[in-house]
Amino acid sequence: LVEVQGEHVDRIESKVASARDWVEVAGKELKKAREVQKSVQKKKFILIGGLAVIVVIIMIVVLCIAL
């Protein structure tokens, strides 16, 4: 009986260690995902700003031609 319980404890310890490893990997992946998300947000902001400038320039040109 004690031997069987020892095997159960060993399996539980193994699963806990495995879960700890997966949690560590998941934490690293979340950190990387946050960095990528920030980078994408910066690029979106720059792209939208650039498009806004282009639209304003086109509107000025069109208005100048119309006058």
Coordinates of N, CA and C in Angstrom, one line a residue:
L1 N 0.8 -1.2 0.0 CA 0.0 0.0 0.0 C 0.9 1.3 0.0
V2 N 1.9 1.2 0.8 CA 2.8 2.4 0.9 C 3.5 2.6 -0.4
E3 N 3.9 1.5 -1.0 CA 4.6 1.6 -2.3 C 3.7 2.2 -3.4
V4 N 2.4 1.8 -3.4 CA 1.5 2.3 -4.4 C 1.3 3.8 -4.1
Q5 N 1.1 4.2 -2.9 CA 1.0 5.6 -2.6 C 2.2 6.4 -3.0
G6 N 3.4 5.8 -2.8 CA 4.6 6.5 -3.2 C 4.7 6.7 -4.7
E7 N 4.2 5.7 -5.5 CA 4.1 5.9 -6.9 C 3.1 7.0 -7.3
H8 N 2.0 7.1 -6.6 CA 1.0 8.2 -6.8 C 1.6 9.5 -6.5
V9 N 2.3 9.6 -5.4 CA 3.0 10.9 -5.0 C 4.0 11.3 -6.1
D10 N 4.8 10.3 -6.6 CA 5.8 10.5 -7.6 C 5.1 11.1 -8.9
R11 N 4.0 10.5 -9.3 CA 3.3 11.0 -10.5 C 2.8 12.4 -10.3
I12 N 2.2 12.6 -9.1 CA 1.7 14.0 -8.8 C 2.9 15.0 -8.8
E13 N 4.0 14.7 -8.2 CA 5.1 15.6 -8.3 C 5.6 15.8 -9.7
S14 N 5.6 14.8 -10.5 CA 6.0 14.9 -11.9 C 5.0 15.9 -12.7
K15 N 3.7 15.7 -12.4 CA 2.7 16.5 -13.1 C 2.8 18.0 -12.6
V16 N 3.1 18.2 -11.3 CA 3.3 19.5 -10.8 C 4.5 20.2 -11.5
A17 N 5.6 19.5 -11.6 CA 6.8 20.0 -12.2 C 6.5 20.3 -13.7
S18 N 5.8 19.5 -14.4 CA 5.4 19.7 -15.8 C 4.5 21.0 -15.9
A19 N 3.6 21.1 -15.0 CA 2.7 22.2 -15.0 C 3.5 23.5 -14.7
R20 N 4.4 23.5 -13.8 CA 5.2 24.6 -13.5 C 6.0 25.1 -14.8
D21 N 6.6 24.1 -15.5 CA 7.3 24.4 -16.7 C 6.4 25.0 -17.8
W22 N 5.2 24.5 -17.9 CA 4.2 25.1 -18.9 C 3.8 26.5 -18.5
V23 N 3.7 26.8 -17.2 CA 3.3 28.1 -16.7 C 4.5 29.1 -17.0
E24 N 5.7 28.6 -16.9 CA 6.8 29.5 -17.2 C 6.9 29.8 -18.7
V25 N 6.7 28.8 -19.5 CA 6.7 29.0 -20.9 C 5.5 30.0 -21.3
A26 N 4.3 29.8 -20.7 CA 3.2 30.6 -21.0 C 3.5 32.1 -20.6
G27 N 4.2 32.3 -19.5 CA 4.5 33.6 -19.1 C 5.4 34.3 -20.1
K28 N 6.4 33.6 -20.6 CA 7.3 34.1 -21.6 C 6.6 34.5 -22.9
E29 N 5.6 33.6 -23.3 CA 4.9 33.9 -24.5 C 4.0 35.1 -24.3
L30 N 3.4 35.3 -23.1 CA 2.6 36.4 -22.9 C 3.4 37.7 -22.9
K31 N 4.6 37.7 -22.4 CA 5.4 38.9 -22.4 C 5.8 39.2 -23.9
K32 N 6.1 38.2 -24.7 CA 6.4 38.5 -26.1 C 5.2 39.0 -26.8
A33 N 4.0 38.4 -26.5 CA 2.8 38.9 -27.2 C 2.5 40.4 -26.8
R34 N 2.8 40.8 -25.6 CA 2.6 42.2 -25.2 C 3.5 43.1 -26.0
E35 N 4.7 42.7 -26.2 CA 5.7 43.5 -26.9 C 5.3 43.6 -28.4
V36 N 4.8 42.5 -29.0 CA 4.4 42.5 -30.3 C 3.1 43.4 -30.5
Q37 N 2.2 43.3 -29.5 CA 1.0 44.2 -29.5 C 1.4 45.7 -29.5
K38 N 2.3 46.0 -28.6 CA 2.8 47.4 -28.5 C 3.4 47.9 -29.9
S39 N 4.2 47.0 -30.5 CA 4.8 47.4 -31.7 C 3.7 47.6 -32.8
V40 N 2.7 46.7 -32.9 CA 1.7 46.8 -33.9 C 0.9 48.1 -33.6
Q41 N 0.6 48.5 -32.4 CA -0.1 49.7 -32.1 C 0.7 50.9 -32.5
K42 N 2.0 50.9 -32.3 CA 2.8 52.0 -32.8 C 2.7 52.2 -34.3
K43 N 2.8 51.0 -35.0 CA 2.8 51.0 -36.5 C 1.5 51.5 -37.0
K44 N 0.4 51.1 -36.3 CA -1.0 51.6 -36.7 C -1.1 53.1 -36.5
F45 N -0.6 53.6 -35.4 CA -0.7 55.0 -35.2 C 0.1 55.8 -36.2
I46 N 1.3 55.3 -36.6 CA 2.1 56.0 -37.6 C 1.4 55.9 -38.9
L47 N 0.9 54.8 -39.3 CA 0.2 54.6 -40.6 C -1.0 55.5 -40.7
I48 N -1.8 55.6 -39.6 CA -3.0 56.4 -39.6 C -2.6 57.9 -39.7
G49 N -1.6 58.3 -38.9 CA -1.1 59.7 -39.0 C -0.6 60.0 -40.4
G50 N 0.1 59.1 -41.0 CA 0.6 59.4 -42.4 C -0.5 59.5 -43.4
L51 N -1.5 58.6 -43.2 CA -2.7 58.7 -44.1 C -3.4 60.0 -43.9
A52 N -3.5 60.4 -42.7 CA -4.2 61.7 -42.4 C -3.5 62.9 -43.1
V53 N -2.2 62.9 -43.0 CA -1.4 63.9 -43.6 C -1.6 63.9 -45.1
I54 N -1.6 62.7 -45.7 CA -1.8 62.6 -47.2 C -3.1 63.1 -47.6
V55 N -4.2 62.8 -46.8 CA -5.5 63.3 -47.1 C -5.6 64.8 -47.0
V56 N -5.0 65.4 -46.0 CA -5.0 66.8 -45.8 C -4.2 67.5 -47.0
I57 N -3.1 66.9 -47.4 CA -2.4 67.5 -48.6 C -3.2 67.4 -49.8
I58 N -3.9 66.3 -50.1 CA -4.7 66.1 -51.3 C -5.9 67.1 -51.2
M59 N -6.5 67.3 -50.0 CA -7.6 68.3 -49.9 C -7.1 69.7 -50.2
I60 N -5.9 70.1 -49.7 CA -5.4 71.4 -50.0 C -5.1 71.6 -51.5
V61 N -4.6 70.6 -52.1 CA -4.3 70.7 -53.6 C -5.6 70.8 -54.3
V62 N -6.6 70.0 -54.0 CA -7.9 70.1 -54.7 C -8.5 71.4 -54.5
L63 N -8.5 72.0 -53.3 CA -9.0 73.3 -53.0 C -8.3 74.4 -53.7
C64 N -7.0 74.3 -53.8 CA -6.2 75.3 -54.5 C -6.5 75.2 -56.0
I65 N -6.7 74.1 -56.6 CA -7.0 73.9 -58.0 C -8.4 74.5 -58.3
A66 N -9.3 74.2 -57.3 CA -10.7 74.6 -57.5 C -10.9 76.1 -57.5
L67 N -10.0 76.8 -56.8 CA -10.1 78.3 -56.7 C -9.5 78.8 -58.0

